[in-house]
PDB file of C-alpha atoms and ligand atoms in Angstrom:
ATOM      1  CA  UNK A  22     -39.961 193.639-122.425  1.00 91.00           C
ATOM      2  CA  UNK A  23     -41.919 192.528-119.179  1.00 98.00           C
ATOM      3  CA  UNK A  24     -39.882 191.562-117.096  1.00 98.00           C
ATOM      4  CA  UNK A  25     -40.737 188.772-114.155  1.00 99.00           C
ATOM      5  CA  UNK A  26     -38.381 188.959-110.993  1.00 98.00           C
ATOM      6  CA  UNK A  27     -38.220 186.236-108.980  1.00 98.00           C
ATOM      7  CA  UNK A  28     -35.969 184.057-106.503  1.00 98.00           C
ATOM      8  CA  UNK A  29     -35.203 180.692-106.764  1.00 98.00           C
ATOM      9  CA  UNK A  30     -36.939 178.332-104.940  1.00 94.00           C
ATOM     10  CA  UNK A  31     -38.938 181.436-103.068  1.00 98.00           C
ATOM     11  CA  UNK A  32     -42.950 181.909-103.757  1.00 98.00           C
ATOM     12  CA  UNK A  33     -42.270 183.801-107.445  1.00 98.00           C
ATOM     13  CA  UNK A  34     -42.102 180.111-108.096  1.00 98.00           C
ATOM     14  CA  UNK A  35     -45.748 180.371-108.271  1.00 99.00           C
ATOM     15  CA  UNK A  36     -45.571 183.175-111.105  1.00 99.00           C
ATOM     16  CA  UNK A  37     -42.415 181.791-112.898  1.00 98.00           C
ATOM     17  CA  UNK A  38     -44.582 178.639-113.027  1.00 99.00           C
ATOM     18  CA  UNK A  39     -47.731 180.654-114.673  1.00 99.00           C
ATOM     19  CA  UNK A  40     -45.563 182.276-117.380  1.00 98.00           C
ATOM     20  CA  UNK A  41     -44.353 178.939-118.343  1.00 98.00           C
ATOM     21  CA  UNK A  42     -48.077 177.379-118.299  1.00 98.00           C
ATOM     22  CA  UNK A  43     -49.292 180.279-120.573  1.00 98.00           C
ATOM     23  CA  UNK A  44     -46.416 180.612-122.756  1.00 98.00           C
ATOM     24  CA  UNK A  45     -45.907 184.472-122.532  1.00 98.00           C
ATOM     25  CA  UNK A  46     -43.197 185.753-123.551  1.00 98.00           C
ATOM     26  CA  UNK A  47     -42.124 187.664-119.953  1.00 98.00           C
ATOM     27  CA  UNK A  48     -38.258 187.334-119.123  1.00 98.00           C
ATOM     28  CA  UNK A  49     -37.280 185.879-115.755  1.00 98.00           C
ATOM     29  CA  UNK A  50     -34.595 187.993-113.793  1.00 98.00           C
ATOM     30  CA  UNK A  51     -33.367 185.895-111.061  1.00 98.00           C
ATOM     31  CA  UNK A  52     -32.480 188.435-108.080  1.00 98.00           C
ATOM     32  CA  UNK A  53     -31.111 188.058-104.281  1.00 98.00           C
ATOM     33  CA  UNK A  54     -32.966 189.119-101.552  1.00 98.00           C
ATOM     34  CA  UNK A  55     -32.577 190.208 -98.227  1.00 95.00           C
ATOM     35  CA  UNK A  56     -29.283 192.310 -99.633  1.00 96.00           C
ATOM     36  CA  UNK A  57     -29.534 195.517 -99.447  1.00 95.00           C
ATOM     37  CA  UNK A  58     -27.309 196.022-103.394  1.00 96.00           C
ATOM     38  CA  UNK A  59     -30.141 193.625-104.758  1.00 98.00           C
ATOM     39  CA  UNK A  60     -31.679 195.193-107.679  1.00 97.00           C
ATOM     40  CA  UNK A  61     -35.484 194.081-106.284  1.00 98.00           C
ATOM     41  CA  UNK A  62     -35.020 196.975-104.096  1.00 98.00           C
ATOM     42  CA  UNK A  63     -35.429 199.311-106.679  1.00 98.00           C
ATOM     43  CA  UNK A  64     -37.824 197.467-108.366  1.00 98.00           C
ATOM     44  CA  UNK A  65     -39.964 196.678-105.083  1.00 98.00           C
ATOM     45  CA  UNK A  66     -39.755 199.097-102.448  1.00 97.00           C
ATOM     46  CA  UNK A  67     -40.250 196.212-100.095  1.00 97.00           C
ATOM     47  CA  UNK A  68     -37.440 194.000-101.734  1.00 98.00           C
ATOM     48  CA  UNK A  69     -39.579 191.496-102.582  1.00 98.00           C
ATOM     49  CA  UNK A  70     -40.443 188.633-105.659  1.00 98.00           C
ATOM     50  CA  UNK A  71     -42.409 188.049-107.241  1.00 98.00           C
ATOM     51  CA  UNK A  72     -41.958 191.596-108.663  1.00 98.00           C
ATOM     52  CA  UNK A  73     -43.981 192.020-112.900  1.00 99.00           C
ATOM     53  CA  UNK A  74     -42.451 194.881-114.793  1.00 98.00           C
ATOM     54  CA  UNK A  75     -44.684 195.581-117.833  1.00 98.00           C
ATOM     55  CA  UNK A  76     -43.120 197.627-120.340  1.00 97.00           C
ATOM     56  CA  UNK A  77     -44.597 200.993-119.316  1.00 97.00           C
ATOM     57  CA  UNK A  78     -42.590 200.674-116.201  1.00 98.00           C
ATOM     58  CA  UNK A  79     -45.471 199.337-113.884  1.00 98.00           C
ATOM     59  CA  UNK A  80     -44.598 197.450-111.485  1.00 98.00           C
ATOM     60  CA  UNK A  81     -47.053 194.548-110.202  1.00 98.00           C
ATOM     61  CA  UNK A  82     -46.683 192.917-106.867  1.00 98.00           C
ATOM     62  CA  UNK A  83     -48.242 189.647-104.828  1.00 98.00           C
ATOM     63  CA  UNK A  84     -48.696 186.335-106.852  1.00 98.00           C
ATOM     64  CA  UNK A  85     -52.911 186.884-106.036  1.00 98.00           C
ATOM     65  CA  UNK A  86     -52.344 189.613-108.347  1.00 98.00           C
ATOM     66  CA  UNK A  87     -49.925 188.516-111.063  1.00 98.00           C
ATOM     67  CA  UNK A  88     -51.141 185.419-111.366  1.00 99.00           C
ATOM     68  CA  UNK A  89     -54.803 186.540-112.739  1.00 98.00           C
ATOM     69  CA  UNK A  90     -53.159 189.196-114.207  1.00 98.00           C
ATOM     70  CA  UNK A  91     -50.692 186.723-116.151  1.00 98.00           C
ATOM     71  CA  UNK A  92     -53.812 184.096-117.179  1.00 98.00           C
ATOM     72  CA  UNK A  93     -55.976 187.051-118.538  1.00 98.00           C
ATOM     73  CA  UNK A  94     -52.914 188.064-120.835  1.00 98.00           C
ATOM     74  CA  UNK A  95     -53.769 183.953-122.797  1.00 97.00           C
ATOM     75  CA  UNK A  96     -57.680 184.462-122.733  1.00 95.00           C
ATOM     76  CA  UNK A  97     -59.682 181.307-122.463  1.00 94.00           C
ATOM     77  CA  UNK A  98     -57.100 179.640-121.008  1.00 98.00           C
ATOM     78  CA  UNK A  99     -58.380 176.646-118.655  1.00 98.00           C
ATOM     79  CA  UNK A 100     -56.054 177.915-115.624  1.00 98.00           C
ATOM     80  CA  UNK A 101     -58.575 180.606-114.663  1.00 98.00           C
ATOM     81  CA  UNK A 102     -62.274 180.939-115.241  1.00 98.00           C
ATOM     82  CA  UNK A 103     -64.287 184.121-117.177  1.00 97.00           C
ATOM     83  CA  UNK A 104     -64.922 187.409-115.528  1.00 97.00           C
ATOM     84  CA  UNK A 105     -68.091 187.259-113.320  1.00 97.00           C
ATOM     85  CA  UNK A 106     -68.058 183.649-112.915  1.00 98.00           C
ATOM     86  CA  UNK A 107     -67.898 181.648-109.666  1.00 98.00           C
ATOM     87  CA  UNK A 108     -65.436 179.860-110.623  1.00 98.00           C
ATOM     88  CA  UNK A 109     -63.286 182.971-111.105  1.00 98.00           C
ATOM     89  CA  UNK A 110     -64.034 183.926-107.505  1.00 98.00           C
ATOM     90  CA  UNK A 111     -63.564 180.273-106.259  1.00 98.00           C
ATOM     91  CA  UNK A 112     -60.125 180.946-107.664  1.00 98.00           C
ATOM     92  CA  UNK A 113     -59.321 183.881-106.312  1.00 98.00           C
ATOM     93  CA  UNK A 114     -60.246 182.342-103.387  1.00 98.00           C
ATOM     94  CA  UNK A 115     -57.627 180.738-102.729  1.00 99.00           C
ATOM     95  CA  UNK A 116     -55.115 182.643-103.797  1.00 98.00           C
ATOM     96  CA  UNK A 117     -55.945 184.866-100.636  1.00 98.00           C
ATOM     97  CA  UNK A 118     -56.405 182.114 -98.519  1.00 98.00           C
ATOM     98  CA  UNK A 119     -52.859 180.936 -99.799  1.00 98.00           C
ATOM     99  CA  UNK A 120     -51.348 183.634 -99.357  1.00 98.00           C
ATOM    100  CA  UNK A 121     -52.813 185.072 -96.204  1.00 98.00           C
ATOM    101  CA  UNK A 122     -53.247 182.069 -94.254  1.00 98.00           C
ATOM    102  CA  UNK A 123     -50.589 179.458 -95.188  1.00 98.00           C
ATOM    103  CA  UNK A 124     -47.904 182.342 -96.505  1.00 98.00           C
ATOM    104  CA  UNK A 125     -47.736 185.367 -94.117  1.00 98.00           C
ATOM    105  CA  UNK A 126     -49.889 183.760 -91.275  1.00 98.00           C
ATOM    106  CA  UNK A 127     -47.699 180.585 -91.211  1.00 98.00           C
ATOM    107  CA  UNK A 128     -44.966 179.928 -93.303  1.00 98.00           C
ATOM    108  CA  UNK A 129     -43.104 183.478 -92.400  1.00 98.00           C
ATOM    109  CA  UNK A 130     -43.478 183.234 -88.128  1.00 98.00           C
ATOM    110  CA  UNK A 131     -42.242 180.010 -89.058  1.00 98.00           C
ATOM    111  CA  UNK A 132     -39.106 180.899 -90.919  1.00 97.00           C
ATOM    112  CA  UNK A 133     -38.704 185.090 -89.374  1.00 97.00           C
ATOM    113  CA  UNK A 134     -39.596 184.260 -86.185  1.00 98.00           C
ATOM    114  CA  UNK A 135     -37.340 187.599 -85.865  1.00 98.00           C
ATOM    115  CA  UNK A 136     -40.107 189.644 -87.489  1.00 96.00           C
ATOM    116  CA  UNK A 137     -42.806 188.813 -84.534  1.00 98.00           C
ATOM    117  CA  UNK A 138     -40.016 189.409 -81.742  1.00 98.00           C
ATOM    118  CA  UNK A 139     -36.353 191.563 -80.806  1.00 98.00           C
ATOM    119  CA  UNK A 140     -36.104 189.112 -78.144  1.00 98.00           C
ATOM    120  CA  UNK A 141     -34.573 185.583 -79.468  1.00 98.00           C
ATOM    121  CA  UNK A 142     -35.713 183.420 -76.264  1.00 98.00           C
ATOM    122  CA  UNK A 143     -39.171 183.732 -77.967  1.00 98.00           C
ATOM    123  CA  UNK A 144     -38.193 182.535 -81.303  1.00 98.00           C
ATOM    124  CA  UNK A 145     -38.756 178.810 -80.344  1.00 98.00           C
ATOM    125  CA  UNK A 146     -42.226 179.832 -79.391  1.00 98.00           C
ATOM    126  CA  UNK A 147     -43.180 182.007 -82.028  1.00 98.00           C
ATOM    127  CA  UNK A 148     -41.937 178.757 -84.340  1.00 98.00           C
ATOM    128  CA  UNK A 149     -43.615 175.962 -82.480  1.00 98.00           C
ATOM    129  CA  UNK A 150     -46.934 178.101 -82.401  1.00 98.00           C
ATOM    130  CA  UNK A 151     -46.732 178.983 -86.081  1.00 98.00           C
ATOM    131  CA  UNK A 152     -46.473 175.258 -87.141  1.00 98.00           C
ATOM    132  CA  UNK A 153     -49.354 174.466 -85.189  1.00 98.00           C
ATOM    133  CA  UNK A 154     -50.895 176.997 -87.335  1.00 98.00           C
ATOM    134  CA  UNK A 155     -49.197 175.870 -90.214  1.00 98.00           C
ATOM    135  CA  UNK A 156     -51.151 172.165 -89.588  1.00 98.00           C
ATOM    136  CA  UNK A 157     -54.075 173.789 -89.340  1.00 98.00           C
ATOM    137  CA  UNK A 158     -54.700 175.943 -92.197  1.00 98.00           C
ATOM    138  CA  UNK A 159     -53.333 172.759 -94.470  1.00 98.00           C
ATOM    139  CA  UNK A 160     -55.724 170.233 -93.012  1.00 98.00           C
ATOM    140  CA  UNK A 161     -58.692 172.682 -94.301  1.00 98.00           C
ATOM    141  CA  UNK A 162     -57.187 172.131 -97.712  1.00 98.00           C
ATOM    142  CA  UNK A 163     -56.392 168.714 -96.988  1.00 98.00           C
ATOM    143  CA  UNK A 164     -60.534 168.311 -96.141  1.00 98.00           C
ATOM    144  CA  UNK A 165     -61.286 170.450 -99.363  1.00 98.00           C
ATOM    145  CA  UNK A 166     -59.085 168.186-101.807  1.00 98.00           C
ATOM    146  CA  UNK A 167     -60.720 164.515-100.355  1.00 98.00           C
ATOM    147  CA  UNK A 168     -62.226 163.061-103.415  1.00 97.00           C
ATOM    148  CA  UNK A 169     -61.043 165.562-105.133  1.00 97.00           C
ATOM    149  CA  UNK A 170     -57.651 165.995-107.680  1.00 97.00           C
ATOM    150  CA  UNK A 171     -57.695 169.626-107.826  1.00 98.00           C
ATOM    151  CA  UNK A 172     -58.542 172.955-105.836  1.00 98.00           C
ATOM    152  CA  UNK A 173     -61.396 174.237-107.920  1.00 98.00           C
ATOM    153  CA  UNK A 174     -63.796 172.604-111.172  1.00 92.00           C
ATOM    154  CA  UNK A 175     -61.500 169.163-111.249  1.00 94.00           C
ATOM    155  CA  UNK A 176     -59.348 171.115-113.384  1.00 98.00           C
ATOM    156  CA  UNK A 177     -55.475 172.622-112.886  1.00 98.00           C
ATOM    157  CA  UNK A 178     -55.602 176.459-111.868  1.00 99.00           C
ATOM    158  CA  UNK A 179     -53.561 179.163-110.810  1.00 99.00           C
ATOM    159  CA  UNK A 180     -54.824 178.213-107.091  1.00 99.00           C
ATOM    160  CA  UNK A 181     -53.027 174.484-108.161  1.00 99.00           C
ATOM    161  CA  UNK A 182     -49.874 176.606-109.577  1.00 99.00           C
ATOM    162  CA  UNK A 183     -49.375 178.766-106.262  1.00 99.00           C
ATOM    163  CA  UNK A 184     -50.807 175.411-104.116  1.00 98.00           C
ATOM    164  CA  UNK A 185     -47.623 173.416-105.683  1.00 98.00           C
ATOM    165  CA  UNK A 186     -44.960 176.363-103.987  1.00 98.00           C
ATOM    166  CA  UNK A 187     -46.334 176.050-100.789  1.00 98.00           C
ATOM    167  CA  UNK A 188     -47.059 171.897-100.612  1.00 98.00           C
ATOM    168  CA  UNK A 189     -42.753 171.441-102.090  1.00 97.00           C
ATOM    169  CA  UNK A 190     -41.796 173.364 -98.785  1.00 98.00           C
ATOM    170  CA  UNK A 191     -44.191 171.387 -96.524  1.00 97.00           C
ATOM    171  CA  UNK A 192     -41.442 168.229 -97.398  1.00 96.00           C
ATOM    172  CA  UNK A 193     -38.930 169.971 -95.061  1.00 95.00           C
ATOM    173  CA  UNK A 194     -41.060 169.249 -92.051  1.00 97.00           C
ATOM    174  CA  UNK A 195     -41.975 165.895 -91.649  1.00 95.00           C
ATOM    175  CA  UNK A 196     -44.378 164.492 -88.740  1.00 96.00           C
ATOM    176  CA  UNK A 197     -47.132 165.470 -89.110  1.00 97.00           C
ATOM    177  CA  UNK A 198     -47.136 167.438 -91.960  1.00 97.00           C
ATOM    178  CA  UNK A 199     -46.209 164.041 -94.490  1.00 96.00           C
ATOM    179  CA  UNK A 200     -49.673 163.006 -93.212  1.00 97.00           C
ATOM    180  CA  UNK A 201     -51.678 164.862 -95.743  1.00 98.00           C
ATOM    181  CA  UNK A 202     -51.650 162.459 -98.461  1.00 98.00           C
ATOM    182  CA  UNK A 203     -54.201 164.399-100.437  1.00 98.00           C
ATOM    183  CA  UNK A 204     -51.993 167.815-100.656  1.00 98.00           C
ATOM    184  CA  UNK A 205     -48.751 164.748-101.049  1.00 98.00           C
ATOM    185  CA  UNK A 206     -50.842 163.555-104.756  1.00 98.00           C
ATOM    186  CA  UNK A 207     -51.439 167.297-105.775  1.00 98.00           C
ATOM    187  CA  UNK A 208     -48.099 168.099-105.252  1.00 98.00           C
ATOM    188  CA  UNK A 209     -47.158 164.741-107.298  1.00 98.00           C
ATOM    189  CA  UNK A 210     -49.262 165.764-110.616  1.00 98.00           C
ATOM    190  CA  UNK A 211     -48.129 169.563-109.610  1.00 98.00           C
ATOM    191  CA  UNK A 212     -44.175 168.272-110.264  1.00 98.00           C
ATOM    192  CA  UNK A 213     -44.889 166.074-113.427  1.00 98.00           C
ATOM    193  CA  UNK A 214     -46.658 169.091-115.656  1.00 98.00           C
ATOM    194  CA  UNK A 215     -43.652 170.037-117.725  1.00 98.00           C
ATOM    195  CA  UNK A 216     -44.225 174.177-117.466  1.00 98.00           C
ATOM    196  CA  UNK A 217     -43.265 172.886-113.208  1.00 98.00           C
ATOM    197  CA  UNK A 218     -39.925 171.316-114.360  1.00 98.00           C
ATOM    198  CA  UNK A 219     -38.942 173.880-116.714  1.00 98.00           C
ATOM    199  CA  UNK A 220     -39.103 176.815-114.116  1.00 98.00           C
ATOM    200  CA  UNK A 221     -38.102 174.219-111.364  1.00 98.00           C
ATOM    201  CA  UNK A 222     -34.502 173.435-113.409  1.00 98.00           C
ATOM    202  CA  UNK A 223     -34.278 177.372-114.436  1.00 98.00           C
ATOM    203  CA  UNK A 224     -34.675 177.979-110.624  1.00 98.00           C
ATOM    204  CA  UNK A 225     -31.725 175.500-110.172  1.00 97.00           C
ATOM    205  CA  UNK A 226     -34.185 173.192-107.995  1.00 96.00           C
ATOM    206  CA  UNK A 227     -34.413 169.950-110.400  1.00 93.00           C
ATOM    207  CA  UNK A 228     -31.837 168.218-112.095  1.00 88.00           C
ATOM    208  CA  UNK A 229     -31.872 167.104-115.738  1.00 76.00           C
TER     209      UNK A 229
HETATM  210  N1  GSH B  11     -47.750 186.741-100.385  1.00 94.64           N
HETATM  211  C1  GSH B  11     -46.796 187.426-101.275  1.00 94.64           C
HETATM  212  C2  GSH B  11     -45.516 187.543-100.520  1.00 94.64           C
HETATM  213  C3  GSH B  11     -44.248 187.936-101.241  1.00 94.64           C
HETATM  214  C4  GSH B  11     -43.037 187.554-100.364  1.00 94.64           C
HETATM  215  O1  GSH B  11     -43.110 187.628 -99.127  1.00 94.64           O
HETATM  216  N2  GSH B  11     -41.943 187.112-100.995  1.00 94.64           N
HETATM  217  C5  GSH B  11     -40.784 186.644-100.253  1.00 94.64           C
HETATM  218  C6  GSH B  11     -40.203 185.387-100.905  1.00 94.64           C
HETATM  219  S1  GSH B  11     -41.198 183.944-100.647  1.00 94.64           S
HETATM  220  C7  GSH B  11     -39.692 187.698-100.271  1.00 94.64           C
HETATM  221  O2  GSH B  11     -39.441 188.301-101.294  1.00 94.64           O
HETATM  222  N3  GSH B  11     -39.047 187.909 -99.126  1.00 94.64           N
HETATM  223  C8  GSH B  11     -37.928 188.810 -98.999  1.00 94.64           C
HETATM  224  C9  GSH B  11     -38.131 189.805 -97.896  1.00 94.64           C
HETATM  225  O3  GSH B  11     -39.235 189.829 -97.307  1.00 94.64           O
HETATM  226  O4  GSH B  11     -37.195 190.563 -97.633  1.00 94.64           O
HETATM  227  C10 GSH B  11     -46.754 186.703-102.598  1.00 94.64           C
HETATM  228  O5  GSH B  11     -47.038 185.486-102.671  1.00 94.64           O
HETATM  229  O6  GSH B  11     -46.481 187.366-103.612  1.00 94.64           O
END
């Protein structure tokens, strides 16, 4: 059966979410990471989730490409857009922009300042310089999402789905971040969709 390996409360959320959306029947492995006995690792040669194993044994990495490749298993669904179209590449988008720019530009100098240097002294720096980043690469979605309840065609997406992961762990950082009221709403109508709470209270992260 395929197989979707993921980490509570870590960005599989994004994927965990999608299977839930699209009703596929994919089971959800919860593994640890950053253990070297965790099962990812032979899963993922990099140890990480979100990890797809189809049946033949592939294995897909990166929510930019499990997510499409999860919405074109339920075709014509309304969380993704037709091959060729713009709105498919609208889309797609932002799932690079997500996770390039807010992800592994931001969020992970942020939280492994240990990655970007040996030396701790420069950890504080490396943090303080990556939430300054941080600010700015949500303020361009903040702009994007005035007047506007969703990423792309004023209807819920995958770009919404992975948006949601990213916008829950912005609520650990207060000033100045609980400024952006617009990414605050989307992240409000993210967490009432009932696909959110199911994988939020299988990952643990929601009571009830
Ligand atoms: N941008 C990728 C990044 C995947 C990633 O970095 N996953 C993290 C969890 S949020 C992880 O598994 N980290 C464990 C590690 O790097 O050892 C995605 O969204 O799929």
């Amino acid at each position: 059966m395929t197989t979707l390996f993921i980490a509570p409360g870590a960005c599989s959320l994004a994927s965990h979410i999608a299977v839930r959306e699209l009703g596929l029947p994919v089971q959800i492995e919860k593994v640890a990471l950053r253990t070297p006995d965790s099962p990812i690792h032979a899963i993922n040669p990099l140890g990480r989730v979100p990890a797809l194993q189809l049946d033949d044994g592939t294995v897909l990495t990166e929510n930019s490409a499990i997510l499409p490749f999860l919405a074109d298993q339920a075709p014509g669904t309304s969380l993704f857009a037709p091959a060729g179209s713009a709105e498919r590449a609208l889309v797609q988008g932002w799932l690079g922009y997500l996770s390039a720019e807010i992800h592994t530009a931001s969020f992970r100098p942020l939280n492994r300042p240990e990655r970007y240097s040996a030396d701790e002294a420069a950890h504080a720096g490396i943090r303080a310089q990556a939430r300054e980043q941080l600010l700015k690469a949500f303020e361009h979605i903040e702009r994007h999402l005035e007047g506007r309840q969703w990423l792309v065609g004023e209807r819920f997406t995958l770009a919404d789905i992975y948006l949601g992961v990213f916008a829950t762990w912005l609520t650990r950082l207060g000033a100045p971040f609980d400024g952006l009221t617009n990414i605050a709403r989307l992240r409000q109508q993210w967490l009432e969709r009932p696909a959110v709470q199911e994988a939020l209270k299988a990952e643990g992260l929601l009571q009830g």
